[in-house]
mmCIF file of C-alpha atoms in Angstrom:
data_model
loop_
_atom_site.group_PDB
_atom_site.id
_atom_site.type_symbol
_atom_site.label_atom_id
_atom_site.label_comp_id
_atom_site.label_asym_id
_atom_site.label_seq_id
_atom_site.Cartn_x
_atom_site.Cartn_y
_atom_site.Cartn_z
ATOM 1 C CA UNK A 1 -26.552 -28.344 6.184
ATOM 2 C CA UNK A 2 -25.037 -25.123 7.599
ATOM 3 C CA UNK A 3 -26.986 -22.069 6.778
ATOM 4 C CA UNK A 4 -25.529 -18.468 6.184
ATOM 5 C CA UNK A 5 -27.444 -17.468 9.681
ATOM 6 C CA UNK A 6 -25.862 -20.493 11.206
ATOM 7 C CA UNK A 7 -22.282 -19.374 10.188
ATOM 8 C CA UNK A 8 -22.790 -15.869 11.131
ATOM 9 C CA UNK A 9 -24.396 -16.647 14.467
ATOM 10 C CA UNK A 10 -21.300 -19.110 15.333
ATOM 11 C CA UNK A 11 -18.672 -16.607 14.252
ATOM 12 C CA UNK A 12 -20.115 -13.716 16.207
ATOM 13 C CA UNK A 13 -18.961 -15.439 19.429
ATOM 14 C CA UNK A 14 -15.290 -14.759 18.393
ATOM 15 C CA UNK A 15 -15.554 -11.070 19.483
ATOM 16 C CA UNK A 16 -12.993 -10.022 21.971
ATOM 17 C CA UNK A 17 -13.345 -6.659 24.045
ATOM 18 C CA UNK A 18 -11.533 -5.290 26.728
ATOM 19 C CA UNK A 19 -12.402 -1.848 28.924
ATOM 20 C CA UNK A 20 -15.361 -1.329 26.628
ATOM 21 C CA UNK A 21 -13.247 -1.247 23.502
ATOM 22 C CA UNK A 22 -13.393 -4.035 20.808
ATOM 23 C CA UNK A 23 -10.050 -5.441 20.123
ATOM 24 C CA UNK A 24 -10.729 -8.226 17.685
ATOM 25 C CA UNK A 25 -14.054 -8.212 15.891
ATOM 26 C CA UNK A 26 -15.421 -11.237 13.567
ATOM 27 C CA UNK A 27 -16.133 -9.889 10.046
ATOM 28 C CA UNK A 28 -16.917 -10.677 6.430
ATOM 29 C CA UNK A 29 -13.919 -9.767 4.436
ATOM 30 C CA UNK A 30 -13.291 -9.014 0.764
ATOM 31 C CA UNK A 31 -9.840 -9.075 -0.084
ATOM 32 C CA UNK A 32 -8.528 -8.105 -3.593
ATOM 33 C CA UNK A 33 -4.872 -8.588 -5.093
ATOM 34 C CA UNK A 34 -3.721 -7.086 -8.280
ATOM 35 C CA UNK A 35 -0.373 -7.278 -9.960
ATOM 36 C CA UNK A 36 -0.902 -3.902 -11.688
ATOM 37 C CA UNK A 37 2.390 -1.708 -11.832
ATOM 38 C CA UNK A 38 2.088 2.046 -11.635
ATOM 39 C CA UNK A 39 4.867 3.990 -13.522
ATOM 40 C CA UNK A 40 5.151 7.694 -14.489
ATOM 41 C CA UNK A 41 3.377 6.863 -17.812
ATOM 42 C CA UNK A 42 0.834 4.508 -16.466
ATOM 43 C CA UNK A 43 -1.579 5.363 -13.666
ATOM 44 C CA UNK A 44 -4.831 3.395 -14.090
ATOM 45 C CA UNK A 45 -7.653 5.346 -12.403
ATOM 46 C CA UNK A 46 -9.425 1.736 -11.932
ATOM 47 C CA UNK A 47 -6.784 1.241 -9.195
ATOM 48 C CA UNK A 48 -8.740 3.186 -6.643
ATOM 49 C CA UNK A 49 -12.348 1.923 -7.778
ATOM 50 C CA UNK A 50 -12.802 -0.044 -4.658
ATOM 51 C CA UNK A 51 -11.662 3.071 -2.543
ATOM 52 C CA UNK A 52 -14.174 5.291 -4.206
ATOM 53 C CA UNK A 53 -17.056 2.717 -4.119
ATOM 54 C CA UNK A 54 -16.465 2.016 -0.242
ATOM 55 C CA UNK A 55 -16.442 5.736 0.344
ATOM 56 C CA UNK A 56 -19.823 6.185 -1.469
ATOM 57 C CA UNK A 57 -21.293 3.100 0.324
ATOM 58 C CA UNK A 58 -19.741 3.247 3.832
ATOM 59 C CA UNK A 59 -18.158 6.718 4.079
ATOM 60 C CA UNK A 60 -20.669 8.052 6.418
ATOM 61 C CA UNK A 61 -20.215 5.095 8.955
ATOM 62 C CA UNK A 62 -16.097 5.587 9.119
ATOM 63 C CA UNK A 63 -14.817 8.436 11.315
ATOM 64 C CA UNK A 64 -10.824 7.847 10.990
ATOM 65 C CA UNK A 65 -8.222 7.729 8.321
ATOM 66 C CA UNK A 66 -4.656 6.624 8.459
ATOM 67 C CA UNK A 67 -2.793 7.443 5.145
ATOM 68 C CA UNK A 68 0.861 7.676 6.082
ATOM 69 C CA UNK A 69 2.880 4.663 6.866
ATOM 70 C CA UNK A 70 4.586 6.752 9.699
ATOM 71 C CA UNK A 71 1.544 7.321 11.537
ATOM 72 C CA UNK A 72 0.718 5.069 14.432
ATOM 73 C CA UNK A 73 -3.089 6.034 14.488
ATOM 74 C CA UNK A 74 -5.594 7.512 12.282
ATOM 75 C CA UNK A 75 -7.021 11.153 12.304
ATOM 76 C CA UNK A 76 -10.266 12.341 11.631
ATOM 77 C CA UNK A 77 -11.587 12.016 8.095
ATOM 78 C CA UNK A 78 -11.830 15.324 6.447
ATOM 79 C CA UNK A 79 -12.792 16.283 2.723
ATOM 80 C CA UNK A 80 -9.020 16.908 2.216
ATOM 81 C CA UNK A 81 -7.282 13.928 3.554
ATOM 82 C CA UNK A 82 -9.999 11.478 1.891
ATOM 83 C CA UNK A 83 -8.370 12.723 -1.448
ATOM 84 C CA UNK A 84 -4.739 11.450 -0.497
ATOM 85 C CA UNK A 85 -5.069 8.325 -2.885
ATOM 86 C CA UNK A 86 -6.072 10.655 -5.885
ATOM 87 C CA UNK A 87 -3.356 13.048 -5.176
ATOM 88 C CA UNK A 88 -0.849 10.176 -4.860
ATOM 89 C CA UNK A 89 -1.900 8.417 -8.347
ATOM 90 C CA UNK A 90 -2.194 11.815 -10.108
ATOM 91 C CA UNK A 91 1.321 12.928 -9.113
ATOM 92 C CA UNK A 92 3.919 11.089 -11.644
ATOM 93 C CA UNK A 93 6.854 11.584 -9.062
ATOM 94 C CA UNK A 94 4.953 10.375 -5.975
ATOM 95 C CA UNK A 95 3.530 7.523 -7.280
ATOM 96 C CA UNK A 96 6.875 6.137 -8.614
ATOM 97 C CA UNK A 97 8.786 7.155 -5.538
ATOM 98 C CA UNK A 98 6.503 6.516 -2.720
ATOM 99 C CA UNK A 99 4.394 3.547 -1.437
ATOM 100 C CA UNK A 100 0.938 4.389 -0.120
ATOM 101 C CA UNK A 101 -1.303 3.319 2.542
ATOM 102 C CA UNK A 102 -4.833 3.905 3.452
ATOM 103 C CA UNK A 103 -6.863 2.674 6.432
ATOM 104 C CA UNK A 104 -10.400 3.782 6.660
ATOM 105 C CA UNK A 105 -12.268 2.763 9.973
ATOM 106 C CA UNK A 106 -14.868 3.278 12.418
ATOM 107 C CA UNK A 107 -14.435 3.223 16.195
ATOM 108 C CA UNK A 108 -15.117 5.439 19.388
ATOM 109 C CA UNK A 109 -11.579 6.910 19.097
ATOM 110 C CA UNK A 110 -8.667 6.777 16.805
ATOM 111 C CA UNK A 111 -7.140 3.428 18.605
ATOM 112 C CA UNK A 112 -10.269 1.269 18.164
ATOM 113 C CA UNK A 113 -10.324 -0.326 14.553
ATOM 114 C CA UNK A 114 -14.218 -1.034 14.081
ATOM 115 C CA UNK A 115 -16.284 -2.097 11.075
ATOM 116 C CA UNK A 116 -16.923 -1.100 8.343
ATOM 117 C CA UNK A 117 -13.259 -0.820 7.379
ATOM 118 C CA UNK A 118 -10.820 -0.559 4.251
ATOM 119 C CA UNK A 119 -7.213 -1.104 3.973
ATOM 120 C CA UNK A 120 -5.247 -0.414 0.870
ATOM 121 C CA UNK A 121 -1.456 -0.804 0.141
ATOM 122 C CA UNK A 122 0.336 -0.245 -2.783
ATOM 123 C CA UNK A 123 4.230 -1.021 -2.718
ATOM 124 C CA UNK A 124 6.432 0.011 -5.511
ATOM 125 C CA UNK A 125 8.609 -2.450 -7.461
ATOM 126 C CA UNK A 126 12.144 -2.550 -6.165
ATOM 127 C CA UNK A 127 14.381 -3.983 -9.448
ATOM 128 C CA UNK A 128 17.355 -4.031 -7.345
ATOM 129 C CA UNK A 129 15.906 -6.662 -5.294
ATOM 130 C CA UNK A 130 13.973 -8.196 -8.072
ATOM 131 C CA UNK A 131 10.797 -7.394 -6.333
ATOM 132 C CA UNK A 132 7.710 -6.756 -8.323
ATOM 133 C CA UNK A 133 5.117 -4.134 -7.099
ATOM 134 C CA UNK A 134 2.372 -5.481 -4.930
ATOM 135 C CA UNK A 135 -0.957 -4.317 -4.016
ATOM 136 C CA UNK A 136 -4.168 -5.357 -2.023
ATOM 137 C CA UNK A 137 -7.442 -4.254 -0.622
ATOM 138 C CA UNK A 138 -9.193 -5.766 2.294
ATOM 139 C CA UNK A 139 -12.841 -4.690 3.108
ATOM 140 C CA UNK A 140 -14.003 -5.652 6.513
ATOM 141 C CA UNK A 141 -17.755 -5.535 6.840
ATOM 142 C CA UNK A 142 -20.025 -6.363 9.745
ATOM 143 C CA UNK A 143 -21.470 -9.785 9.702
ATOM 144 C CA UNK A 144 -24.918 -8.079 10.010
ATOM 145 C CA UNK A 145 -24.300 -6.643 6.418
ATOM 146 C CA UNK A 146 -23.796 -10.113 5.149
ATOM 147 C CA UNK A 147 -26.932 -11.364 6.752
ATOM 148 C CA UNK A 148 -28.894 -8.466 5.252
ATOM 149 C CA UNK A 149 -27.478 -8.905 1.791
ATOM 150 C CA UNK A 150 -27.657 -12.890 1.534
ATOM 151 C CA UNK A 151 -25.931 -14.728 -0.818
ATOM 152 C CA UNK A 152 -27.134 -12.979 -4.225
ATOM 153 C CA UNK A 153 -26.644 -9.380 -2.539
ATOM 154 C CA UNK A 154 -22.974 -10.312 -1.447
ATOM 155 C CA UNK A 155 -22.223 -11.635 -4.821
ATOM 156 C CA UNK A 156 -23.658 -8.473 -6.409
ATOM 157 C CA UNK A 157 -21.567 -6.327 -4.214
ATOM 158 C CA UNK A 158 -18.535 -8.106 -5.150
ATOM 159 C CA UNK A 159 -19.126 -7.372 -8.594
ATOM 160 C CA UNK A 160 -19.773 -3.591 -7.753
ATOM 161 C CA UNK A 161 -16.877 -3.132 -5.489
ATOM 162 C CA UNK A 162 -14.483 -4.726 -7.914
ATOM 163 C CA UNK A 163 -15.821 -3.030 -10.931
ATOM 164 C CA UNK A 164 -13.110 -2.122 -13.513
ATOM 165 C CA UNK A 165 -10.335 -2.773 -10.878
ATOM 166 C CA UNK A 166 -7.587 -4.711 -12.464
ATOM 167 C CA UNK A 167 -8.172 -7.720 -10.348
ATOM 168 C CA UNK A 168 -5.694 -10.623 -10.605
ATOM 169 C CA UNK A 169 -7.467 -12.741 -7.854
ATOM 170 C CA UNK A 170 -9.225 -12.163 -4.498
ATOM 171 C CA UNK A 171 -11.466 -13.923 -1.943
ATOM 172 C CA UNK A 172 -14.253 -13.401 0.389
ATOM 173 C CA UNK A 173 -14.950 -15.185 3.675
ATOM 174 C CA UNK A 174 -15.029 -14.826 7.530
ATOM 175 C CA UNK A 175 -11.993 -13.204 8.859
ATOM 176 C CA UNK A 176 -10.826 -11.400 12.184
ATOM 177 C CA UNK A 177 -10.679 -7.719 12.176
ATOM 178 C CA UNK A 178 -8.048 -5.895 14.555
ATOM 179 C CA UNK A 179 -5.420 -3.250 15.007
ATOM 180 C CA UNK A 180 -2.223 -4.687 13.764
ATOM 181 C CA UNK A 181 -0.199 -2.321 15.976
ATOM 182 C CA UNK A 182 -2.040 -3.384 19.141
ATOM 183 C CA UNK A 183 -1.854 -7.005 18.312
ATOM 184 C CA UNK A 184 1.858 -7.398 17.496
ATOM 185 C CA UNK A 185 2.851 -5.900 20.806
ATOM 186 C CA UNK A 186 0.715 -8.314 22.788
ATOM 187 C CA UNK A 187 1.482 -12.000 22.955
ATOM 188 C CA UNK A 188 -1.982 -12.770 24.331
ATOM 189 C CA UNK A 189 -3.738 -11.254 21.313
ATOM 190 C CA UNK A 190 -1.420 -12.864 19.013
ATOM 191 C CA UNK A 191 -2.153 -16.198 20.661
ATOM 192 C CA UNK A 192 -5.782 -15.673 20.427
ATOM 193 C CA UNK A 193 -5.741 -15.098 16.707
ATOM 194 C CA UNK A 194 -3.374 -17.999 16.240
ATOM 195 C CA UNK A 195 -5.222 -20.470 18.068
ATOM 196 C CA UNK A 196 -8.604 -19.635 16.134
ATOM 197 C CA UNK A 197 -7.060 -19.591 12.779
ATOM 198 C CA UNK A 198 -5.242 -22.985 13.430
ATOM 199 C CA UNK A 199 -8.355 -24.564 14.706
ATOM 200 C CA UNK A 200 -10.853 -23.205 11.998
ATOM 201 C CA UNK A 201 -9.346 -23.443 8.319
ATOM 202 C CA UNK A 202 -12.122 -21.333 7.144
ATOM 203 C CA UNK A 203 -10.872 -18.046 8.842
ATOM 204 C CA UNK A 204 -9.074 -16.144 6.389
ATOM 205 C CA UNK A 205 -5.703 -14.853 6.469
ATOM 206 C CA UNK A 206 -5.054 -12.414 9.295
ATOM 207 C CA UNK A 207 -2.285 -10.611 7.306
ATOM 208 C CA UNK A 208 -2.950 -9.902 3.530
ATOM 209 C CA UNK A 209 0.013 -7.841 3.256
ATOM 210 C CA UNK A 210 2.240 -11.208 3.331
ATOM 211 C CA UNK A 211 -0.192 -12.765 0.730
ATOM 212 C CA UNK A 212 0.165 -9.742 -1.641
ATOM 213 C CA UNK A 213 3.940 -9.934 -1.206
ATOM 214 C CA UNK A 214 4.018 -13.710 -2.254
ATOM 215 C CA UNK A 215 1.203 -13.433 -4.782
ATOM 216 C CA UNK A 216 3.203 -10.733 -6.661
ATOM 217 C CA UNK A 217 6.411 -12.728 -6.221
ATOM 218 C CA UNK A 218 5.040 -16.077 -7.628
ATOM 219 C CA UNK A 219 2.300 -14.521 -9.793
ATOM 220 C CA UNK A 220 -0.320 -16.843 -8.368
ATOM 221 C CA UNK A 221 -2.915 -17.155 -5.597
ATOM 222 C CA UNK A 222 -1.985 -17.925 -2.036
ATOM 223 C CA UNK A 223 -5.313 -18.993 -0.764
ATOM 224 C CA UNK A 224 -9.158 -19.571 -1.393
ATOM 225 C CA UNK A 225 -12.277 -18.508 0.388
ATOM 226 C CA UNK A 226 -15.970 -19.255 0.564
ATOM 227 C CA UNK A 227 -16.072 -17.125 -2.519
ATOM 228 C CA UNK A 228 -12.758 -17.206 -4.818
ATOM 229 C CA UNK A 229 -12.387 -14.550 -7.665
ATOM 230 C CA UNK A 230 -10.150 -14.941 -10.671
ATOM 231 C CA UNK A 231 -9.396 -12.212 -12.954
ATOM 232 C CA UNK A 232 -9.013 -12.481 -16.616
ATOM 233 C CA UNK A 233 -5.277 -13.553 -16.649
ATOM 234 C CA UNK A 234 -5.671 -16.450 -13.981
ATOM 235 C CA UNK A 235 -9.125 -17.358 -15.420
ATOM 236 C CA UNK A 236 -7.287 -17.923 -18.697
ATOM 237 C CA UNK A 237 -4.611 -19.933 -17.101
ATOM 238 C CA UNK A 238 -7.103 -22.353 -16.066
ATOM 239 C CA UNK A 239 -8.618 -22.332 -19.667
ATOM 240 C CA UNK A 240 -11.295 -20.038 -19.139
ATOM 241 C CA UNK A 241 -14.724 -19.898 -17.353
ATOM 242 C CA UNK A 242 -16.142 -23.045 -19.273
ATOM 243 C CA UNK A 243 -13.165 -25.102 -18.850
ATOM 244 C CA UNK A 244 -13.102 -24.130 -15.325
ATOM 245 C CA UNK A 245 -16.580 -24.917 -14.566
ATOM 246 C CA UNK A 246 -16.136 -28.130 -16.106
ATOM 247 C CA UNK A 247 -13.136 -29.008 -13.855
ATOM 248 C CA UNK A 248 -15.438 -28.326 -10.808
ATOM 249 C CA UNK A 249 -18.388 -29.905 -12.270
ATOM 250 C CA UNK A 250 -17.884 -33.174 -10.048
ATOM 251 C CA UNK A 251 -17.499 -31.271 -6.794
ATOM 252 C CA UNK A 252 -20.712 -30.850 -4.780
ATOM 253 C CA UNK A 253 -22.158 -27.586 -4.104
ATOM 254 C CA UNK A 254 -19.475 -25.551 -6.155
ATOM 255 C CA UNK A 255 -20.744 -22.947 -8.476
ATOM 256 C CA UNK A 256 -18.539 -21.469 -11.025
ATOM 257 C CA UNK A 257 -20.015 -18.129 -12.757
ATOM 258 C CA UNK A 258 -18.517 -15.617 -15.016
ATOM 259 C CA UNK A 259 -17.389 -12.403 -13.172
ATOM 260 C CA UNK A 260 -16.357 -9.076 -14.398
ATOM 261 C CA UNK A 261 -14.547 -9.048 -17.856
ATOM 262 C CA UNK A 262 -14.395 -12.651 -18.418
ATOM 263 C CA UNK A 263 -13.030 -13.590 -15.161
ATOM 264 C CA UNK A 264 -14.743 -16.175 -12.831
ATOM 265 C CA UNK A 265 -16.552 -16.470 -9.585
ATOM 266 C CA UNK A 266 -16.151 -19.846 -7.403
ATOM 267 C CA UNK A 267 -18.589 -19.922 -4.511
ATOM 268 C CA UNK A 268 -18.420 -23.318 -2.161
ATOM 269 C CA UNK A 269 -22.022 -23.928 -0.970
ATOM 270 C CA UNK A 270 -24.641 -21.433 0.308
ATOM 271 C CA UNK A 271 -22.606 -20.174 3.635
ATOM 272 C CA UNK A 272 -18.959 -19.494 4.418
ATOM 273 C CA UNK A 273 -17.836 -22.400 6.883
ATOM 274 C CA UNK A 274 -15.284 -22.267 9.765
ATOM 275 C CA UNK A 275 -14.620 -25.842 9.891
ATOM 276 C CA UNK A 276 -13.088 -27.414 12.950
ATOM 277 C CA UNK A 277 -9.852 -29.547 13.032
ATOM 278 C CA UNK A 278 -10.472 -30.468 16.539
ATOM 279 C CA UNK A 279 -13.727 -32.245 15.370
ATOM 280 C CA UNK A 280 -11.945 -33.748 12.207
ATOM 281 C CA UNK A 281 -13.573 -30.857 9.977
ATOM 282 C CA UNK A 282 -10.830 -29.519 7.795
ATOM 283 C CA UNK A 283 -13.076 -28.368 5.020
ATOM 284 C CA UNK A 284 -12.847 -31.084 2.419
ATOM 285 C CA UNK A 285 -15.049 -29.108 0.156
ATOM 286 C CA UNK A 286 -12.498 -26.072 0.169
ATOM 287 C CA UNK A 287 -9.616 -28.530 -0.519
ATOM 288 C CA UNK A 288 -11.462 -30.176 -3.303
ATOM 289 C CA UNK A 289 -11.489 -26.750 -5.116
ATOM 290 C CA UNK A 290 -7.850 -26.056 -3.918
ATOM 291 C CA UNK A 291 -6.856 -29.190 -5.579
ATOM 292 C CA UNK A 292 -8.339 -27.982 -9.181
ATOM 293 C CA UNK A 293 -6.720 -24.688 -8.719
ATOM 294 C CA UNK A 294 -3.349 -26.062 -7.767
ATOM 295 C CA UNK A 295 -1.798 -24.780 -11.152
ATOM 296 C CA UNK A 296 -2.246 -21.335 -9.830
ATOM 297 C CA UNK A 297 -0.920 -21.942 -6.455
ATOM 298 C CA UNK A 298 2.986 -22.041 -6.654
ATOM 299 C CA UNK A 299 3.924 -21.480 -3.082
ATOM 300 C CA UNK A 300 4.424 -24.963 -2.128
ATOM 301 C CA UNK A 301 7.814 -24.988 -3.717
ATOM 302 C CA UNK A 302 8.948 -21.719 -2.190
ATOM 303 C CA UNK A 303 7.921 -22.960 1.264
ATOM 304 C CA UNK A 304 10.526 -25.408 1.113
ATOM 305 C CA UNK A 305 13.067 -22.506 1.053
ATOM 306 C CA UNK A 306 11.365 -19.273 2.178
ATOM 307 C CA UNK A 307 9.579 -18.552 5.631
ATOM 308 C CA UNK A 308 6.078 -17.159 5.139
ATOM 309 C CA UNK A 309 5.106 -15.697 8.418
ATOM 310 C CA UNK A 310 1.521 -16.214 9.521
ATOM 311 C CA UNK A 311 0.463 -13.704 12.299
ATOM 312 C CA UNK A 312 -0.517 -15.568 15.459
ATOM 313 C CA UNK A 313 1.476 -18.833 14.253
ATOM 314 C CA UNK A 314 4.934 -18.911 15.667
ATOM 315 C CA UNK A 315 5.935 -22.372 14.408
ATOM 316 C CA UNK A 316 7.558 -22.179 10.959
ATOM 317 C CA UNK A 317 6.159 -25.685 10.128
ATOM 318 C CA UNK A 318 2.774 -24.787 11.439
ATOM 319 C CA UNK A 319 2.663 -21.704 9.152
ATOM 320 C CA UNK A 320 3.645 -23.805 6.140
ATOM 321 C CA UNK A 321 0.906 -26.052 6.781
ATOM 322 C CA UNK A 322 -1.536 -23.302 7.154
ATOM 323 C CA UNK A 323 -0.630 -21.879 3.851
ATOM 324 C CA UNK A 324 -0.897 -25.162 2.193
ATOM 325 C CA UNK A 325 -4.198 -26.135 4.047
ATOM 326 C CA UNK A 326 -6.541 -26.315 1.051
ATOM 327 C CA UNK A 327 -3.851 -27.241 -1.601
ATOM 328 C CA UNK A 328 -2.536 -30.735 -0.667
ATOM 329 C CA UNK A 329 -4.185 -33.681 0.227
ATOM 330 C CA UNK A 330 -5.450 -34.452 3.736
ATOM 331 C CA UNK A 331 -2.664 -37.196 4.176
ATOM 332 C CA UNK A 332 0.025 -34.482 3.126
ATOM 333 C CA UNK A 333 -1.220 -31.859 5.685
#
């Protein structure tokens, strides 16, 4: 049986450094999605709950902030610019007219995206294109943090960071942290990411922005993780916590527990797993959970006509296979 320490030690080896800078860093990620729409009349403070709690817990460990989509790199964090999200939400004209982005991170300079890190985006609805609003948070935390917290501490932090946030769904698991601006300009880095996510199905999406786009479009979940979170609506669509637990009862090692305001938290085993398709380990336990959650995963039909880009995977069919890796049978995939 793979322990939490085993998983962390194995994934630590996937770090990539160059000229004393860390380009790609293994991390424990918490990714949250919401279908909440901000309007002139509706601006829930809870939309900023993860941001504010992250600042409380890790603000003294981060030194840089990027808060404008036109910026290529961040600037040093100040008392003033850390209030940018609050100012955006408090201004009726700004929150309806403008999208917003925040990237808090550590690093020896503004170009190095180190842990701990928080990314948040909110993109407004576009009725002319029949496109709903979309939003996500990604927290990238050091693997040492997960080792210190353990399973119960990690689960407790998920409840804390989510709090009253209007969660639709989310996940927690292993991921690769990097500077997207640097990676998209370098084929070698794209290839590095692509090779590992295709080999190890347990590595989470390298681009949650794409997941947020399609999650809002289909009003469904795009993936699952070691821990998967369902908000109230998604949980009710599965019949509620008790019904969901009953559907998962036959799956070994899967725990279903209530989560913040009648949602549900699903955890697969006692450690996040990488899997390895080169060793015929495609994470059957994750696929078993995906099969149960299939009613919430409506992306397969869209994949027949729409292209969902996976950063690092250039082949379209390979990208479709990756998005469906836990939601179709082993024979189909």
